[in-house]
Short mmCIF file of C-alpha atoms in Angstrom, two decimals:
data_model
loop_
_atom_site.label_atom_id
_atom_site.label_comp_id
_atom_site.label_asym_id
_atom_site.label_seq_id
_atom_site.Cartn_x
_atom_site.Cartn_y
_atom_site.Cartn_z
CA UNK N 1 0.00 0.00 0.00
CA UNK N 2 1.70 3.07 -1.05
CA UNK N 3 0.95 5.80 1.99
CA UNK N 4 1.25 9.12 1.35
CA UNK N 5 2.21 12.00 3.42
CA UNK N 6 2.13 15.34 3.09
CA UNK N 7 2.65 18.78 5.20
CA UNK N 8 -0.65 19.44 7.11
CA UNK N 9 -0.92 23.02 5.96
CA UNK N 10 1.37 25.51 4.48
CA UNK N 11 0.99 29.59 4.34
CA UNK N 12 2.12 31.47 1.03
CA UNK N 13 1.81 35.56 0.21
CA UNK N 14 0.50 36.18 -3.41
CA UNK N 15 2.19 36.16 -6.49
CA UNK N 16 4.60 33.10 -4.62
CA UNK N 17 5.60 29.94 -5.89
CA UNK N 18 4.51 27.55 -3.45
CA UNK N 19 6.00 24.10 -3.56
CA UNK N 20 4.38 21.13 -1.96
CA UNK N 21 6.11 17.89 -1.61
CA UNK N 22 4.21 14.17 -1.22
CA UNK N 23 6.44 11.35 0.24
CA UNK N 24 5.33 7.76 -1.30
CA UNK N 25 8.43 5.57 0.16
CA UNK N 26 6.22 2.30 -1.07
CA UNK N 27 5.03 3.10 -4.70
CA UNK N 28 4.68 0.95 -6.89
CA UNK N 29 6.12 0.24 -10.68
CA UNK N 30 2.91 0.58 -11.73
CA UNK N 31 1.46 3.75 -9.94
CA UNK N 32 0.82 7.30 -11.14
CA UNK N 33 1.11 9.99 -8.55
CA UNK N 34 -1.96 12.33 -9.11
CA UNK N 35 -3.07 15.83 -7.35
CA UNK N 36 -6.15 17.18 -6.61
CA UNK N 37 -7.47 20.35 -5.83
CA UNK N 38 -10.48 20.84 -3.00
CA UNK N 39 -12.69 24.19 -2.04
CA UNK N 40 -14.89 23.80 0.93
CA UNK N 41 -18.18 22.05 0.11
CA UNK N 42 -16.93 20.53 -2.95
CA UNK N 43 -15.41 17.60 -4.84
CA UNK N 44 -11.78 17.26 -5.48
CA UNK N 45 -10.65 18.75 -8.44
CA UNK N 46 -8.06 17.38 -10.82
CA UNK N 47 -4.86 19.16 -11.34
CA UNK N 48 -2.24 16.80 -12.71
CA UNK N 49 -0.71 13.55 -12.54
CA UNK N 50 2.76 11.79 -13.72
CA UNK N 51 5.06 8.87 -13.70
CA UNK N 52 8.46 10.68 -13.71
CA UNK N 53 10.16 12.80 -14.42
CA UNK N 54 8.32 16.22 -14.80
CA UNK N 55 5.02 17.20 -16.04
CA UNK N 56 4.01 20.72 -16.93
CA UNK N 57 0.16 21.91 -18.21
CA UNK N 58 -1.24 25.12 -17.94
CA UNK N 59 -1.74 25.59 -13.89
CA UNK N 60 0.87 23.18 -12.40
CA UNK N 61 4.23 21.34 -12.77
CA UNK N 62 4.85 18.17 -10.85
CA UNK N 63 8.55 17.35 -10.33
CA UNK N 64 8.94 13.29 -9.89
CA UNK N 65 12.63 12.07 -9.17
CA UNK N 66 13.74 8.76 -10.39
CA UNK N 67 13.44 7.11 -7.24
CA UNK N 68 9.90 8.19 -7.44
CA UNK N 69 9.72 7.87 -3.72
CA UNK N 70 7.95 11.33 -3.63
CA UNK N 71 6.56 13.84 -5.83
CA UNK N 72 6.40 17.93 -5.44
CA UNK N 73 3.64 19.95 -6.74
CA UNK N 74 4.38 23.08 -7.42
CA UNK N 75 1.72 26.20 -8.06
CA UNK N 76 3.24 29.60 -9.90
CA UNK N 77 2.35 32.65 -8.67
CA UNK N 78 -0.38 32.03 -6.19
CA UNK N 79 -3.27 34.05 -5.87
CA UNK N 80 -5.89 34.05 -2.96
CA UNK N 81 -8.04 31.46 -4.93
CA UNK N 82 -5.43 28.95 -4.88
CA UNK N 83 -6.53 28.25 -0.98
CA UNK N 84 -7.80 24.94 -0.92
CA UNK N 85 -6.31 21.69 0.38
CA UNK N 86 -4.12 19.61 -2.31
CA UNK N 87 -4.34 15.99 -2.12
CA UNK N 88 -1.27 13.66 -3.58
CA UNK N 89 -2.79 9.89 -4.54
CA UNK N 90 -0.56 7.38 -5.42
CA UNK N 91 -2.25 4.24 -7.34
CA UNK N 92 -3.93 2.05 -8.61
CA UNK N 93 -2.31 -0.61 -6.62
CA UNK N 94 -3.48 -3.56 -7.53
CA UNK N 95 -3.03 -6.36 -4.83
CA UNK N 96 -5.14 -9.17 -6.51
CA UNK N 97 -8.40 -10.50 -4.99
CA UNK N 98 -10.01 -7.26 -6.64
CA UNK N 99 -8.41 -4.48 -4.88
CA UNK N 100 -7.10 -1.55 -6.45
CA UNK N 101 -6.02 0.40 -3.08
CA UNK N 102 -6.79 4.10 -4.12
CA UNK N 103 -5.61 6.05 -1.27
CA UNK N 104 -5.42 9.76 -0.71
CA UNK N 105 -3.52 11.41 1.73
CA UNK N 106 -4.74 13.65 4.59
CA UNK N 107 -4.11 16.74 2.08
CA UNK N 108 -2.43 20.09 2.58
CA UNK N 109 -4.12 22.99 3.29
CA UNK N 110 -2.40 26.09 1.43
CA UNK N 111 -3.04 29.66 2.43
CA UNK N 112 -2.63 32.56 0.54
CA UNK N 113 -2.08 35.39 2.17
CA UNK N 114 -2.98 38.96 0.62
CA UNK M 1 -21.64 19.54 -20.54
CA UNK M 2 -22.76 18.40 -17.23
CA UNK M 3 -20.83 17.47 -14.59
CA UNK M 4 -21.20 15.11 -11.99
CA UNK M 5 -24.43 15.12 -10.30
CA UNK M 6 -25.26 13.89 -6.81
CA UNK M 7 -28.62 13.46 -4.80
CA UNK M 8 -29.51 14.46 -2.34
CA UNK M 9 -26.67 16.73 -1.51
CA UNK M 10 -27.99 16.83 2.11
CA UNK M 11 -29.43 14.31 4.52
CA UNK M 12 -30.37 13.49 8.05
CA UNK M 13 -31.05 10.13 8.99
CA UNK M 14 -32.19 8.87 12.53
CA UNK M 15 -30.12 5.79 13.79
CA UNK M 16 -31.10 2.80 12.00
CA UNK M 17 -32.82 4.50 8.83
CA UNK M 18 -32.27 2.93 5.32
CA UNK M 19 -30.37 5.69 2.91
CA UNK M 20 -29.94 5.69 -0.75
CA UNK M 21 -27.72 8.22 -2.19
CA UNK M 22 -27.64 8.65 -6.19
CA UNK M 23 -24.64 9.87 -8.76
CA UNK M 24 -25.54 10.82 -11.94
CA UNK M 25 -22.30 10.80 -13.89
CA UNK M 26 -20.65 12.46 -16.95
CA UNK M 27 -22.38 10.94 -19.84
CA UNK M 28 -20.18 7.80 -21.44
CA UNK M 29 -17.90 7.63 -18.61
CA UNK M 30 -16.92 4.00 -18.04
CA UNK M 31 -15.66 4.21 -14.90
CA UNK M 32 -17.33 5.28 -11.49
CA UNK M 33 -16.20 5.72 -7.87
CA UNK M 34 -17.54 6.28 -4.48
CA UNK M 35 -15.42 7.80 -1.51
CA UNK M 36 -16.12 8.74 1.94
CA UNK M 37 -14.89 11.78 3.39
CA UNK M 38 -15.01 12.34 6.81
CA UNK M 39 -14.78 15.93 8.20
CA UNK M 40 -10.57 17.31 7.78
CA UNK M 41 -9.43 14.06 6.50
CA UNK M 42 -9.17 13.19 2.99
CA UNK M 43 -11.54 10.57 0.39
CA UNK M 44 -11.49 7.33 1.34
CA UNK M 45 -12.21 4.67 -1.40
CA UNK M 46 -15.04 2.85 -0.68
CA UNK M 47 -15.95 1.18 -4.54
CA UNK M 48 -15.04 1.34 -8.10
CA UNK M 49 -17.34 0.52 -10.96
CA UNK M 50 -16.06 -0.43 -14.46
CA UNK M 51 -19.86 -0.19 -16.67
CA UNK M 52 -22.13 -2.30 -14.55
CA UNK M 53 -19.57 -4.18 -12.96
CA UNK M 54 -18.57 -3.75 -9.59
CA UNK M 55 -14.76 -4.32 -9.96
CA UNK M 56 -13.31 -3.17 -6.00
CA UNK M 57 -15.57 -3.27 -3.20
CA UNK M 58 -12.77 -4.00 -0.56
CA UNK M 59 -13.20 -0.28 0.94
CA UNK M 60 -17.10 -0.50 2.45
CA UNK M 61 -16.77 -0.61 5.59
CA UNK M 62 -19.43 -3.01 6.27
CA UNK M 63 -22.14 -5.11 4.91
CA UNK M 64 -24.33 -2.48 5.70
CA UNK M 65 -22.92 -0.62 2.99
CA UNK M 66 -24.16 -1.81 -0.73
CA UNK M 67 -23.35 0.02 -4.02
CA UNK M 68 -24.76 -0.66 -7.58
CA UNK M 69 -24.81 0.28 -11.25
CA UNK M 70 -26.88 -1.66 -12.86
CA UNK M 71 -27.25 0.29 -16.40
CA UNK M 72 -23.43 1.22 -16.62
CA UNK M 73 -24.73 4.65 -15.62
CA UNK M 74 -26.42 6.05 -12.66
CA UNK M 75 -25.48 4.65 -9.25
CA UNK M 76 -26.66 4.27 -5.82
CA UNK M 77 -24.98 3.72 -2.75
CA UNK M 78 -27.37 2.33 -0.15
CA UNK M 79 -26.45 2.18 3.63
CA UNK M 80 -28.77 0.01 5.80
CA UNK M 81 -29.36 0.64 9.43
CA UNK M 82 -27.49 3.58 9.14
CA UNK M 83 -25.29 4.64 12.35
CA UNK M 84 -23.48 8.21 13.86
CA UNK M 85 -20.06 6.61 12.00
CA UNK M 86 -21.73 6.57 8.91
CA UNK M 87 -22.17 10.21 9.29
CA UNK M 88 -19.53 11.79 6.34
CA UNK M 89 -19.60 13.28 2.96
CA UNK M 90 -20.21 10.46 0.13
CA UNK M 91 -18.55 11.91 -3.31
CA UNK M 92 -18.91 10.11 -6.45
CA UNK M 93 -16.31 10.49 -9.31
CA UNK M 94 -16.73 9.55 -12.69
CA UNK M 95 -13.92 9.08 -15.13
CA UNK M 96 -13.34 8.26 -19.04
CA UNK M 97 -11.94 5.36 -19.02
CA UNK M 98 -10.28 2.79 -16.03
CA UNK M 99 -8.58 3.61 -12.52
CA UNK M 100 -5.54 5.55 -13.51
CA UNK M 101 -7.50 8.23 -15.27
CA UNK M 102 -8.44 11.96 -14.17
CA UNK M 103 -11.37 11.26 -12.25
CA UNK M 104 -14.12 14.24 -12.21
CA UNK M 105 -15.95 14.33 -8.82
CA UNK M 106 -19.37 15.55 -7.77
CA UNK M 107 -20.68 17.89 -5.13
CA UNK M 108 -20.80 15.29 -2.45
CA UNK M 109 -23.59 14.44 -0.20
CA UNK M 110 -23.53 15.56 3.34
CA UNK M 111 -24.92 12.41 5.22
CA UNK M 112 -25.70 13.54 9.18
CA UNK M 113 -26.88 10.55 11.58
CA UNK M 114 -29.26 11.55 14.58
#
């Protein structure tokens, strides 16, 4: 089971770069490492997910070394709707007898400060 | 298009009340998920549809929990003799195709057990 953990919260000023890193010391060949996004009262949002190396779209990069044994998100420029808490899941593990073990993390709750 | 839709988005049971909740999900998505999010912690898994069939059921916490899809589209998640524990949000995600892809979540539903 690949656990996850992540900072509880972290405090940025606008216009930052906030970095946020996800330790996975049990991932698996197979997994992806995915974030998500969450506002109050609502679902999880995707934001992006890799294998290795780095991946870059148009609101995040996520920076995966080859060991893959964690994984940093990292936001440009911050503004105060970037608060939310940010969720790394590692997975699909499968472990056989029809389990594919999708676990998130406890999340990190980022505040941007005016 | 439409997102995810969930109903009810809010409801209070008493102790040992039947509940169904319902997801409505992004038209031809094949693959469908419940989670369980209890208040400051992050989703847990509870089931995985692939179509109709239920592929993961290994996070319900109980019997009393049931979950089905029989149409490949809309599902319910039914909790018998409901109980304060069960009281959480239930999100449903929907995604294009298989575990590993982005999965789009709904609004949740705010179960409350009196």
């Amino acid at each position: 089971l690949a656990k996850t953990t992540q900072p509880i919260s972290m405090d940025s000023y606008e216009g930052q770069e906030v970095n946020i890193t996800c330790s996975h010391n049990n991932i698996a060949t197979n997994d992806y490492i995915t974030w998500y996004q969450q506002f109050p009262s609502q679902g999880p949002r995707f934001i992006i997910q890799g294998y290795k190396t780095k991946v870059t779209n148009e609101v995040a990069s996520l920076f995966i070394p080859a060991d893959r044994k964690s994984s940093t998100l990292s936001l440009p420029r911050v503004s105060l709707s970037d608060t939310a808490v940010y969720y790394c899941l590692v997975g699909p593990t499968y472990s056989g007898a029809g389990s594919y073990q999708l676990t998130f993390g406890k999340g990190t709750k980022l505040s941007v400060i005016p | 298009g439409a997102g995810v839709s969930q109903s009810p988005r809010y409801k209070v049971a008493k102790r040992g009340q039947d509940v169904a909740l319902r997801c409505d999900p992004i038209s031809g998505h094949v693959s469908l998920f419940w989670y369980q999010q209890a208040l400051g912690q992050g989703p847990e898994f509870l089931t995985y549809f692939q179509n109709e069939a239920q592929l993961d059921k290994s996070g319900l916490p109980s019997d009393r929990f049931f979950a089905e899809r029989p149409e490949g589209s809309v599902s319910t998640l039914k909790i018998q003799r409901t109980q304060q524990e069960d009281s959480a949000v239930y999100l449903c995600a929907s995604s294009l195709s298989g575990v590993t892809s982005e999965q789009y979540f709904g609004p949740g539903t705010r179960l409350t057990v009196t």
